[in-house]
Structures are given as C-alpha cells and as structure tokens.
mmCIF file with all atom_site columns, C-alpha atoms in Angstrom:
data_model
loop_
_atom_site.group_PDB
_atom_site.id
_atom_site.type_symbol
_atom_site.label_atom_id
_atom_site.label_alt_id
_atom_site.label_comp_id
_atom_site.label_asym_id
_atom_site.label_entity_id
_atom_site.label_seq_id
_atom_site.pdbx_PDB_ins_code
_atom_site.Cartn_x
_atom_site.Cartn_y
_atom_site.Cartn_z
_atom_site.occupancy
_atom_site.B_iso_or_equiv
_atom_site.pdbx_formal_charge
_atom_site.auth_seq_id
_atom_site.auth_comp_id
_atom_site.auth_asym_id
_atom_site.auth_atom_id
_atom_site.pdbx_PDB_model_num
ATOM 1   C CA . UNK A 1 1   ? -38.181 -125.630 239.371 1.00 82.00 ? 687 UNK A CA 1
ATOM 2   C CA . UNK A 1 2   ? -35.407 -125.817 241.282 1.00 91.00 ? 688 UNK A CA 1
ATOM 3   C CA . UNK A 1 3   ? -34.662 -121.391 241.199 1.00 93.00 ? 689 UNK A CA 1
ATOM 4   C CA . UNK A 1 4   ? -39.070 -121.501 242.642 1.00 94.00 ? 690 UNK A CA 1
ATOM 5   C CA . UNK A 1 5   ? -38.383 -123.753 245.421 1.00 96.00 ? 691 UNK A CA 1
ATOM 6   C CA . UNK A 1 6   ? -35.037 -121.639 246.143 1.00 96.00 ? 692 UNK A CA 1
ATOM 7   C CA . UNK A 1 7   ? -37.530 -118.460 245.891 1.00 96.00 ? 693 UNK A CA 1
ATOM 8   C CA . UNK A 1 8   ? -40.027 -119.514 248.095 1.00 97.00 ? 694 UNK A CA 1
ATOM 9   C CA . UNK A 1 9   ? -37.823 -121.148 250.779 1.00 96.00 ? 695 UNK A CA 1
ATOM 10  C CA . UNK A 1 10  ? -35.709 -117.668 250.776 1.00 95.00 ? 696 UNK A CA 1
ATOM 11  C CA . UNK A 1 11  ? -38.751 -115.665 251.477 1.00 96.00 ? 697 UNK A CA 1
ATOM 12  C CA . UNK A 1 12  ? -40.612 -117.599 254.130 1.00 96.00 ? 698 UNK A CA 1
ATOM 13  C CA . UNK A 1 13  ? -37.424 -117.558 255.724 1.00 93.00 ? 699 UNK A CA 1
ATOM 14  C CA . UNK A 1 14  ? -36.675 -114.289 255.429 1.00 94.00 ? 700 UNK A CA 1
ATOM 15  C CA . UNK A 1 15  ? -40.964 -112.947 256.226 1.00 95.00 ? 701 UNK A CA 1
ATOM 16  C CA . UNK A 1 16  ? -40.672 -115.411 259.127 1.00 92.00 ? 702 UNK A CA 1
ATOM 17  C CA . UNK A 1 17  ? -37.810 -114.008 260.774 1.00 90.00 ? 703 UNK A CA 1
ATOM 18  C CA . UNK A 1 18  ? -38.652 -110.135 259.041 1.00 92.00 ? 704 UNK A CA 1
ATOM 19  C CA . UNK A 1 19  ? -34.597 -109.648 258.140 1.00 91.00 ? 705 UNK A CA 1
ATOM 20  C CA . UNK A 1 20  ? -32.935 -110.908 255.441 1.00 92.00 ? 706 UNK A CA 1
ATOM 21  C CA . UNK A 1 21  ? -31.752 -114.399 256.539 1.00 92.00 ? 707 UNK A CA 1
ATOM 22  C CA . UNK A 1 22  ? -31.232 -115.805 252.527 1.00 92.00 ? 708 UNK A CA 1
ATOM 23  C CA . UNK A 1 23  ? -30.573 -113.686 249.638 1.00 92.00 ? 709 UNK A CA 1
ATOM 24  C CA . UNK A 1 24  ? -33.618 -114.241 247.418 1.00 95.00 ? 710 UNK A CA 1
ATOM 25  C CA . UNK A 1 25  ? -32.092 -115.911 243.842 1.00 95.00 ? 711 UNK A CA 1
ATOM 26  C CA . UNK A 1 26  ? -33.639 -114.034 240.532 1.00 93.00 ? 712 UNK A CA 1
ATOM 27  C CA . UNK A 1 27  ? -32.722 -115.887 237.358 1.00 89.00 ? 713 UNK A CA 1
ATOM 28  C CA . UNK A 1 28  ? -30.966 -115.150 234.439 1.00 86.00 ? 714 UNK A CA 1
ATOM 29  C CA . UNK A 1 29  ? -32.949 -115.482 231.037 1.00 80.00 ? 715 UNK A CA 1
ATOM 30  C CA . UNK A 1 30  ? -30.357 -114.739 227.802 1.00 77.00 ? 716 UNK A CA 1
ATOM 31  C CA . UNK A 1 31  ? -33.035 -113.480 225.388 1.00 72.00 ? 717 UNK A CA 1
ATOM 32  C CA . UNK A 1 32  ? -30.564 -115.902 222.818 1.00 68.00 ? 718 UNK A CA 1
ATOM 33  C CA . UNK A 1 33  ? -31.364 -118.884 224.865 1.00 69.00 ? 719 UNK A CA 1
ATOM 34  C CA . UNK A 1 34  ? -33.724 -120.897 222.281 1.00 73.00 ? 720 UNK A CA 1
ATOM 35  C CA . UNK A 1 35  ? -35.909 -124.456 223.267 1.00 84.00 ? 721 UNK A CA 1
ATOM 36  C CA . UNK A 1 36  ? -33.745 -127.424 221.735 1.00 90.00 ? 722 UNK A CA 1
ATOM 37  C CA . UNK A 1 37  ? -35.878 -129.924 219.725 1.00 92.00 ? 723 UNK A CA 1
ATOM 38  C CA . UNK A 1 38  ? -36.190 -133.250 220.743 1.00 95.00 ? 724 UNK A CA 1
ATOM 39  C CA . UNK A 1 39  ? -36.269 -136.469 218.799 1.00 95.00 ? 725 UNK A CA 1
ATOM 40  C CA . UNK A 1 40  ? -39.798 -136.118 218.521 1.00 94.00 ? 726 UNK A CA 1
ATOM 41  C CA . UNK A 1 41  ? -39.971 -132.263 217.987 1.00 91.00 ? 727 UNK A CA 1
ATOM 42  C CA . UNK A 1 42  ? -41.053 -131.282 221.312 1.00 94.00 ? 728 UNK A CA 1
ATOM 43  C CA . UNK A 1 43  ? -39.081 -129.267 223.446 1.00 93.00 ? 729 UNK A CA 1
ATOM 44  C CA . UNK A 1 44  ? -36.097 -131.831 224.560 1.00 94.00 ? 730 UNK A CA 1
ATOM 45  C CA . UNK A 1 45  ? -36.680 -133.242 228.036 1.00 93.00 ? 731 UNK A CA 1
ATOM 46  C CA . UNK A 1 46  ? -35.643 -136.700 230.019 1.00 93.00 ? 732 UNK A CA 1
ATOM 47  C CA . UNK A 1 47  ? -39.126 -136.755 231.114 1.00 94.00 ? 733 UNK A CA 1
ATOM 48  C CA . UNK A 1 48  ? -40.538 -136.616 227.489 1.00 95.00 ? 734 UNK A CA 1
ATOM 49  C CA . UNK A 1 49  ? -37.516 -139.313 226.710 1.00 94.00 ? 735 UNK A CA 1
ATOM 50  C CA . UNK A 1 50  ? -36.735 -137.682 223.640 1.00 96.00 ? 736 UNK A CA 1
ATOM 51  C CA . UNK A 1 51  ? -33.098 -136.195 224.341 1.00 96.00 ? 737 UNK A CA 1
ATOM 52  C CA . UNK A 1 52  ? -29.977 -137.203 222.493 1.00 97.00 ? 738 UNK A CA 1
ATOM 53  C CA . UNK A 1 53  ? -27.662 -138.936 224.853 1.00 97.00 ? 739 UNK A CA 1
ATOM 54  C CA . UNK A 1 54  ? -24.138 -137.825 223.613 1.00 98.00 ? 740 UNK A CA 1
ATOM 55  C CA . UNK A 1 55  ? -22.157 -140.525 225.447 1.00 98.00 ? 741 UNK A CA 1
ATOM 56  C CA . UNK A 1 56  ? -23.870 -143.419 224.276 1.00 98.00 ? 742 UNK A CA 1
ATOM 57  C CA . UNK A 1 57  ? -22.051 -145.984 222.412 1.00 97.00 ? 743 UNK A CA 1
ATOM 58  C CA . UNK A 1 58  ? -21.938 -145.169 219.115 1.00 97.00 ? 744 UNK A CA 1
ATOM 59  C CA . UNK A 1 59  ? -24.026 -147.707 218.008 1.00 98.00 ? 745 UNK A CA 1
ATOM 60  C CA . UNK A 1 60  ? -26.913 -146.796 220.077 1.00 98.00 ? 746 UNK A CA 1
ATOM 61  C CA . UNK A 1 61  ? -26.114 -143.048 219.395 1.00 98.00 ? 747 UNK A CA 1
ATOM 62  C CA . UNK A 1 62  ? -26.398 -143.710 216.009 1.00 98.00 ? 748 UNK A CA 1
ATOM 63  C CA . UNK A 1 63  ? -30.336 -145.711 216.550 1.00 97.00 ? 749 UNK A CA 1
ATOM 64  C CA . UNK A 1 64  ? -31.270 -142.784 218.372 1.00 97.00 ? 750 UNK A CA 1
ATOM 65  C CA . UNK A 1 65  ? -30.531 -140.455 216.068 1.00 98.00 ? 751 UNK A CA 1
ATOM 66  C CA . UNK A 1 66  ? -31.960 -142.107 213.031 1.00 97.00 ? 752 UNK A CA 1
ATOM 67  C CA . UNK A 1 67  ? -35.314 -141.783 215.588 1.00 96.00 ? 753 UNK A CA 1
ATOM 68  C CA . UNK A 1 68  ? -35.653 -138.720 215.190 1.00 97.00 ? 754 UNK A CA 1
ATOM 69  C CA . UNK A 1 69  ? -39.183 -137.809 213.908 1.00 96.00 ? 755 UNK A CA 1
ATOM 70  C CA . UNK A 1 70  ? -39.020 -136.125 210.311 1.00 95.00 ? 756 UNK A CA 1
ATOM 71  C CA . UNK A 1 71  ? -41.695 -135.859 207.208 1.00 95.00 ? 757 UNK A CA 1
ATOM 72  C CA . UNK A 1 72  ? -42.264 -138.484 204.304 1.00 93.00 ? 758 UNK A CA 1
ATOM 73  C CA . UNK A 1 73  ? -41.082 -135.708 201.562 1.00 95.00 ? 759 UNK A CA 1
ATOM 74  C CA . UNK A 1 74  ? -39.450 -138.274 199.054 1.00 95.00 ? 760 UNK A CA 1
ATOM 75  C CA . UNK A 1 75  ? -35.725 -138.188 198.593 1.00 94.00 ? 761 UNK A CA 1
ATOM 76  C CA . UNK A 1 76  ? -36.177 -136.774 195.296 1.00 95.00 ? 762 UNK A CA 1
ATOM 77  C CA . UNK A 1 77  ? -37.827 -133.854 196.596 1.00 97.00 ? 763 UNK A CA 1
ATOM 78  C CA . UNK A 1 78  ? -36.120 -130.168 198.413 1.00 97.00 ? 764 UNK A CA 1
ATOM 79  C CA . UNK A 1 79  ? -36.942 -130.277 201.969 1.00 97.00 ? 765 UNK A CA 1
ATOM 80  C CA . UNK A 1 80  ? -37.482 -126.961 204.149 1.00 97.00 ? 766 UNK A CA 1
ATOM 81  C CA . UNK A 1 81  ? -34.616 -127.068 205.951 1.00 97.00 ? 767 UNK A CA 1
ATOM 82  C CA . UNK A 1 82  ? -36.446 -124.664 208.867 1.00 94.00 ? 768 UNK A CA 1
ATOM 83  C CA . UNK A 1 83  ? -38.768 -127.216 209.548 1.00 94.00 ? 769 UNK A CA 1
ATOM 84  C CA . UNK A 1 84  ? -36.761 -130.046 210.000 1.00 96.00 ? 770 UNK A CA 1
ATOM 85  C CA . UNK A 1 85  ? -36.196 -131.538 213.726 1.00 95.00 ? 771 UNK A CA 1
ATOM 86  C CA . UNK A 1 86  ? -32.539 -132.853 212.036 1.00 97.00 ? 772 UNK A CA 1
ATOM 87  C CA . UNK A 1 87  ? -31.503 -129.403 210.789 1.00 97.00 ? 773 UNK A CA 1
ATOM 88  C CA . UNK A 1 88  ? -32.631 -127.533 213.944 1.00 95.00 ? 774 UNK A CA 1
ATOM 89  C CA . UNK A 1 89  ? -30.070 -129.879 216.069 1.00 96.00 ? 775 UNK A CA 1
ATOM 90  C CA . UNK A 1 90  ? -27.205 -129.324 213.476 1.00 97.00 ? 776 UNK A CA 1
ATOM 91  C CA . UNK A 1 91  ? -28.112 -125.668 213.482 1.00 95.00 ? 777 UNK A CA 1
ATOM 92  C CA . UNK A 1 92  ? -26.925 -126.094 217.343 1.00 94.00 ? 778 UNK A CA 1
ATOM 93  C CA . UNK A 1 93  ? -23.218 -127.628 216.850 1.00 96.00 ? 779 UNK A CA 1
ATOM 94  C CA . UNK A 1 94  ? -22.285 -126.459 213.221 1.00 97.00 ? 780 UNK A CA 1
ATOM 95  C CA . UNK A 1 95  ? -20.575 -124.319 211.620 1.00 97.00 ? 781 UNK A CA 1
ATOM 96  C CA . UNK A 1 96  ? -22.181 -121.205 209.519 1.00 97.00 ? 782 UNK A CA 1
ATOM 97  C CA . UNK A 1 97  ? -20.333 -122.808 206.698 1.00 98.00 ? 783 UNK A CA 1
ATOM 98  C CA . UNK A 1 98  ? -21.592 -126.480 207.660 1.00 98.00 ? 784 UNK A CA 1
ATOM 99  C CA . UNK A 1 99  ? -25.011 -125.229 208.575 1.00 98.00 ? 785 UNK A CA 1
ATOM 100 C CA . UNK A 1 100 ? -25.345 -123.131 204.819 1.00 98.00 ? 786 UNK A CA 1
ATOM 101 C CA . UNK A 1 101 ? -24.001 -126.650 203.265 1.00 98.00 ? 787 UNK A CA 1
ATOM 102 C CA . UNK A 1 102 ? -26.479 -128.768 204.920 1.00 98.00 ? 788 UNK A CA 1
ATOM 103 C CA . UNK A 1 103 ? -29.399 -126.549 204.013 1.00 98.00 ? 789 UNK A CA 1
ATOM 104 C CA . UNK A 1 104 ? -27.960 -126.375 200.531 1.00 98.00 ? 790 UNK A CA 1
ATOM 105 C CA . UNK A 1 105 ? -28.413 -129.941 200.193 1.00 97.00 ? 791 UNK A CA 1
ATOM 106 C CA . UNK A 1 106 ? -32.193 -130.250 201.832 1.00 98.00 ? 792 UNK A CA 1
ATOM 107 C CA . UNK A 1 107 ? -33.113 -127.343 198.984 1.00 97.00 ? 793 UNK A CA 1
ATOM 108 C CA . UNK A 1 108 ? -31.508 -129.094 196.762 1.00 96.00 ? 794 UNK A CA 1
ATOM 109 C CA . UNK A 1 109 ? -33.281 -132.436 196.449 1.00 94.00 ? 795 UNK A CA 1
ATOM 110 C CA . UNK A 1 110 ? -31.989 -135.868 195.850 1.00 96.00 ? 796 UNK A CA 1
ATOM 111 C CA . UNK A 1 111 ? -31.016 -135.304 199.812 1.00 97.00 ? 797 UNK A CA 1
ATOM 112 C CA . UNK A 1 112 ? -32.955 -137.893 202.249 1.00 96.00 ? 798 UNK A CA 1
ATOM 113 C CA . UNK A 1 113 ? -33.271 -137.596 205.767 1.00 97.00 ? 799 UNK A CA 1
ATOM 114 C CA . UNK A 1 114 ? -30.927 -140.291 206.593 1.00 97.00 ? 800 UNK A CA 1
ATOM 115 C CA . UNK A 1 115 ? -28.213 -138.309 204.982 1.00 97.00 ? 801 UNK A CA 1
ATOM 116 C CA . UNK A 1 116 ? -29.042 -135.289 206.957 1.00 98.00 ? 802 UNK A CA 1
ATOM 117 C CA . UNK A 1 117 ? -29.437 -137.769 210.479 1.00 98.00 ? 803 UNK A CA 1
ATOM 118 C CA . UNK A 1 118 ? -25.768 -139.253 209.654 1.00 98.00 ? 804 UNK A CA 1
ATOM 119 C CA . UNK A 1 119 ? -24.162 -135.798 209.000 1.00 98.00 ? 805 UNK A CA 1
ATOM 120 C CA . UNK A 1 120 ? -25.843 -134.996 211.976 1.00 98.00 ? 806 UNK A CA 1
ATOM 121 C CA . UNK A 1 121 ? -24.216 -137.920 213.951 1.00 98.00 ? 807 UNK A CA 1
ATOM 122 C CA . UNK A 1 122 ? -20.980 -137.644 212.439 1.00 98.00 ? 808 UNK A CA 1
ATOM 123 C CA . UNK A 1 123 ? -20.715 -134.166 213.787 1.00 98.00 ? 809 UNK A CA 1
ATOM 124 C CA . UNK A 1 124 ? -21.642 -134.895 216.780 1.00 98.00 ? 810 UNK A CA 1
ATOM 125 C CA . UNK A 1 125 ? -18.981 -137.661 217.792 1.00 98.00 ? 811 UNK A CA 1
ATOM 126 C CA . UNK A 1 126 ? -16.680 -134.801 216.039 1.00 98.00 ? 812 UNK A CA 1
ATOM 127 C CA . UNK A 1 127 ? -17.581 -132.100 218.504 1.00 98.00 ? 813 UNK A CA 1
ATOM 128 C CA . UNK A 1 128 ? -18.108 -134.472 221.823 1.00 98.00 ? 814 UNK A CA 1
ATOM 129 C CA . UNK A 1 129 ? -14.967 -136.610 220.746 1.00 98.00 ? 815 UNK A CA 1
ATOM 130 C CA . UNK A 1 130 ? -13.036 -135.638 223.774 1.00 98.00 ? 816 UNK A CA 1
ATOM 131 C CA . UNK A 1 131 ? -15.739 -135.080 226.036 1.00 98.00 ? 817 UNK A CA 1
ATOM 132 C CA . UNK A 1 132 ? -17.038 -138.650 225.029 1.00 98.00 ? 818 UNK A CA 1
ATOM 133 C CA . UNK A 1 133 ? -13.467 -139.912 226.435 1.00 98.00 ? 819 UNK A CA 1
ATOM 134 C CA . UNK A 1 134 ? -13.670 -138.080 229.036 1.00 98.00 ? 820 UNK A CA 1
ATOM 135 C CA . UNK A 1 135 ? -17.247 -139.618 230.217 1.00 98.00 ? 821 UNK A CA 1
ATOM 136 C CA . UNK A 1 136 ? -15.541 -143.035 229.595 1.00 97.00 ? 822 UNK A CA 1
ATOM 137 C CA . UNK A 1 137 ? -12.260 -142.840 231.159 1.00 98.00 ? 823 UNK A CA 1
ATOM 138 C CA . UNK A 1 138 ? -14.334 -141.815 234.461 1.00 98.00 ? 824 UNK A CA 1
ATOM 139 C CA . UNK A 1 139 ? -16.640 -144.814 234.193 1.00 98.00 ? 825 UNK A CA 1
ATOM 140 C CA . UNK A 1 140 ? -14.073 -146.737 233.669 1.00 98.00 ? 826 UNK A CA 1
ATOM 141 C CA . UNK A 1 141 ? -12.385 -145.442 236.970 1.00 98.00 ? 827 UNK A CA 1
ATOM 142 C CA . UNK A 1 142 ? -14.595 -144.259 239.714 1.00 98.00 ? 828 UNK A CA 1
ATOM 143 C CA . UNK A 1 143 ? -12.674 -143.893 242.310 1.00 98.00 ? 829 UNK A CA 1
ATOM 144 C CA . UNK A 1 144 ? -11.103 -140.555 240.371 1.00 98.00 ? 830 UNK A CA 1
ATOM 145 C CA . UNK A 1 145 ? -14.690 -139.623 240.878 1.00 98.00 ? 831 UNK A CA 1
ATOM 146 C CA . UNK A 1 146 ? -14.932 -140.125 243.933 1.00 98.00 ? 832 UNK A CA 1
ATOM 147 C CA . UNK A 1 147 ? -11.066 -138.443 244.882 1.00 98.00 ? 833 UNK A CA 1
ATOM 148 C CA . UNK A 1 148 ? -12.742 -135.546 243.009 1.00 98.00 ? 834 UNK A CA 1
ATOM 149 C CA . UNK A 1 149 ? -16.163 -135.472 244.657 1.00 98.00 ? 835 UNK A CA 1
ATOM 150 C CA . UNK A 1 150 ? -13.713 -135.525 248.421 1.00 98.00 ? 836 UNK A CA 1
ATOM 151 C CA . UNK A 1 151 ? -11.580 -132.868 246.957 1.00 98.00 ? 837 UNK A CA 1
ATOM 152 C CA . UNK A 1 152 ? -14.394 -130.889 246.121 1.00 98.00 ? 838 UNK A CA 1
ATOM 153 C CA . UNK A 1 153 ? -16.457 -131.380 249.456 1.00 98.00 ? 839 UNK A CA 1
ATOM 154 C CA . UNK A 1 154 ? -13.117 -130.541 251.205 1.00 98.00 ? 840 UNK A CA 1
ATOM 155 C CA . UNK A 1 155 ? -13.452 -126.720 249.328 1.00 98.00 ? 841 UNK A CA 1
ATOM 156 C CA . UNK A 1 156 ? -17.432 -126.454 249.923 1.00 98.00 ? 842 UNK A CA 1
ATOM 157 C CA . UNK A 1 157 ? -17.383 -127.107 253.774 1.00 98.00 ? 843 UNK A CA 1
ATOM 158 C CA . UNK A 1 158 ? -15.845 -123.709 255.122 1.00 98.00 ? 844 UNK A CA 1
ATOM 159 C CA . UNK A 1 159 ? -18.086 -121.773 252.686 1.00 96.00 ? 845 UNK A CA 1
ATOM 160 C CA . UNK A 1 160 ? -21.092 -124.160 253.841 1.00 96.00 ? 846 UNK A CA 1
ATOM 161 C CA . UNK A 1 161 ? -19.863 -123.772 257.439 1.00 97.00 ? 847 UNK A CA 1
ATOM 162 C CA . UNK A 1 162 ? -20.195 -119.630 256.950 1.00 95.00 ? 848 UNK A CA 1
ATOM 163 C CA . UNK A 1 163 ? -23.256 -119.359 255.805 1.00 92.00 ? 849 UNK A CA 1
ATOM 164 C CA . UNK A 1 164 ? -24.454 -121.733 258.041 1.00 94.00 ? 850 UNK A CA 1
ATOM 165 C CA . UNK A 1 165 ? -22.969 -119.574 261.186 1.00 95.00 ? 851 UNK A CA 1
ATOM 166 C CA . UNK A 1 166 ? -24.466 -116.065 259.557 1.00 91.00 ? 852 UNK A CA 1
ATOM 167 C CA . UNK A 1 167 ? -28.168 -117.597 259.203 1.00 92.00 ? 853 UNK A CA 1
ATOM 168 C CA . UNK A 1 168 ? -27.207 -119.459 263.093 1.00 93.00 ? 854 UNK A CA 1
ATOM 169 C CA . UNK A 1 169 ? -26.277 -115.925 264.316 1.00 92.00 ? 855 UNK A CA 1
ATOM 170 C CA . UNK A 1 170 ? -29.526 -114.022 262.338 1.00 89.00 ? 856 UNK A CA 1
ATOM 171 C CA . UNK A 1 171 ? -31.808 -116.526 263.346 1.00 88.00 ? 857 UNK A CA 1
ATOM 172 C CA . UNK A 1 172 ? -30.708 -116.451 267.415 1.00 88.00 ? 858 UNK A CA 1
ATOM 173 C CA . UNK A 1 173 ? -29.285 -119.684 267.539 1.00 86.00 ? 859 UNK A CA 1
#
C-alpha cells in the first residue's frame, strides 16, 4: 500500500508540474517470495491477528503457537506434512535436514500435532535467541533507542535537506 500511495503521489507531482519532480518507485517482486501461513492458515497478517509474535515471552509464545489451526487426524495416524499450517512455518526456519526429519515423523504416524507445534517452538527461540535479547535489552533501556533514533535523524537530515532543495528548485520555489 504504502509503494501505491508513493506511485500516485510521484506522478501527480510530476503530471502537475510536467518534469520529473519525484522518481516514480517500481517494486521488486522475488518470484521466491512465498505467502507465510498464519495461525489460522490464512495468509499471516496483524490485521487478520493471526501472526506469530517472536518476542513474546515464552510462555505466551508457546500459547500462541499451540493455536495454530491444524486437522483432527488421530495421533496414531501419518499426517500430510504439505498440508499442515505447523510444517509450512518450520519449512520457513529449518534446516533441509530438520525439515526432511520433521516430515519423516508426520508420515510416520504415532506423531501428534503438539509434537510438531513444540519442535516448532523450540526452533524458533533457537533461531530468534539473540534477536529475542536484543528486543529485550532495548525495552529494557529506551533511552539507547532513543540515542539511536537522534543518531540516525542526525544522518537523514542533509539527505532530506537535498532532496528537499532539488524538488524547491524544480518546483520554482
């Protein structure tokens, strides 16, 4: 949404005036860029509330996780691993050789869901381990945020100030 608005503004700006004032944005699309399931199989979204919030407590990680919206095949029974909102997510952060295991197991039988949803947990604190303590160093100290956010504002403002003075100048003001 945020590439359209960019689009639009660039080009009434730039018909408007009849020069080119803004450089008109085109995105970039990898064709491997895939939709990431959310908890509830749909494509995973804040505004469909079904994302996986990574720096979460553990404990509440863990409950959202185990939400995650699977079948009733019985334990007992192999599970399509390609179907499965659980093994699509793992697919994401494993392995090959923990993904192959994993699907092993759902074809397998004897293999529930839960087990999948706690592998699927314990490899996520494993891969977000340091960014986790990252996340909750910096909420533990804002102010490094904020020194940041200054130092970073500091760096912006002459490249802000620029292209401010080029569309200034194109525009006759």
């Amino acid at each position: 949404q945020h590439l359209e608005i960019t689009r639009d503004i660039a080009k009434t700006v730039n018909n408007k005036y009849n020069q080119d004032v803004f450089v008109v944005p085109e995105a970039k699309i990898s064709e491997s860029v895939m939709v990431i399931p959310g908890t509830d199989g749909r494509k995973m979204s804040k505004s469909y509330g079904n994302v996986i919030d990574v720096f979460l407590p553990k404990k509440q990680l863990k409950k959202q996780i185990m939400g995650i919206q699977t079948d009733s095949t019985p334990l007992e029974d192999p599970k399509d691993p390609e179907t499965c909102n659980v093994f699509a997510l793992y697919k994401l952060l494993g392995t090959p050789a923990q993904v192959e295991e994993l699907a092993a197991n759902y074809r397998g039988g004897n293999f529930g869901y839960g087990h999948a949803k706690t592998a699927l947990l314990e490899l996520i604190l494993e891969e977000f381990t340091d960014a986790r303590e990252q996340f909750d160093h910096y909420m533990a100290h804002p102010e490094e945020v904020a020194a940041a956010l200054t130092v970073g504002a500091e760096m912006a403002r002459p490249v802000a100030q620029a292209t401010l003075s080029r569309v200034r100048e194109k525009l006759g003001f």
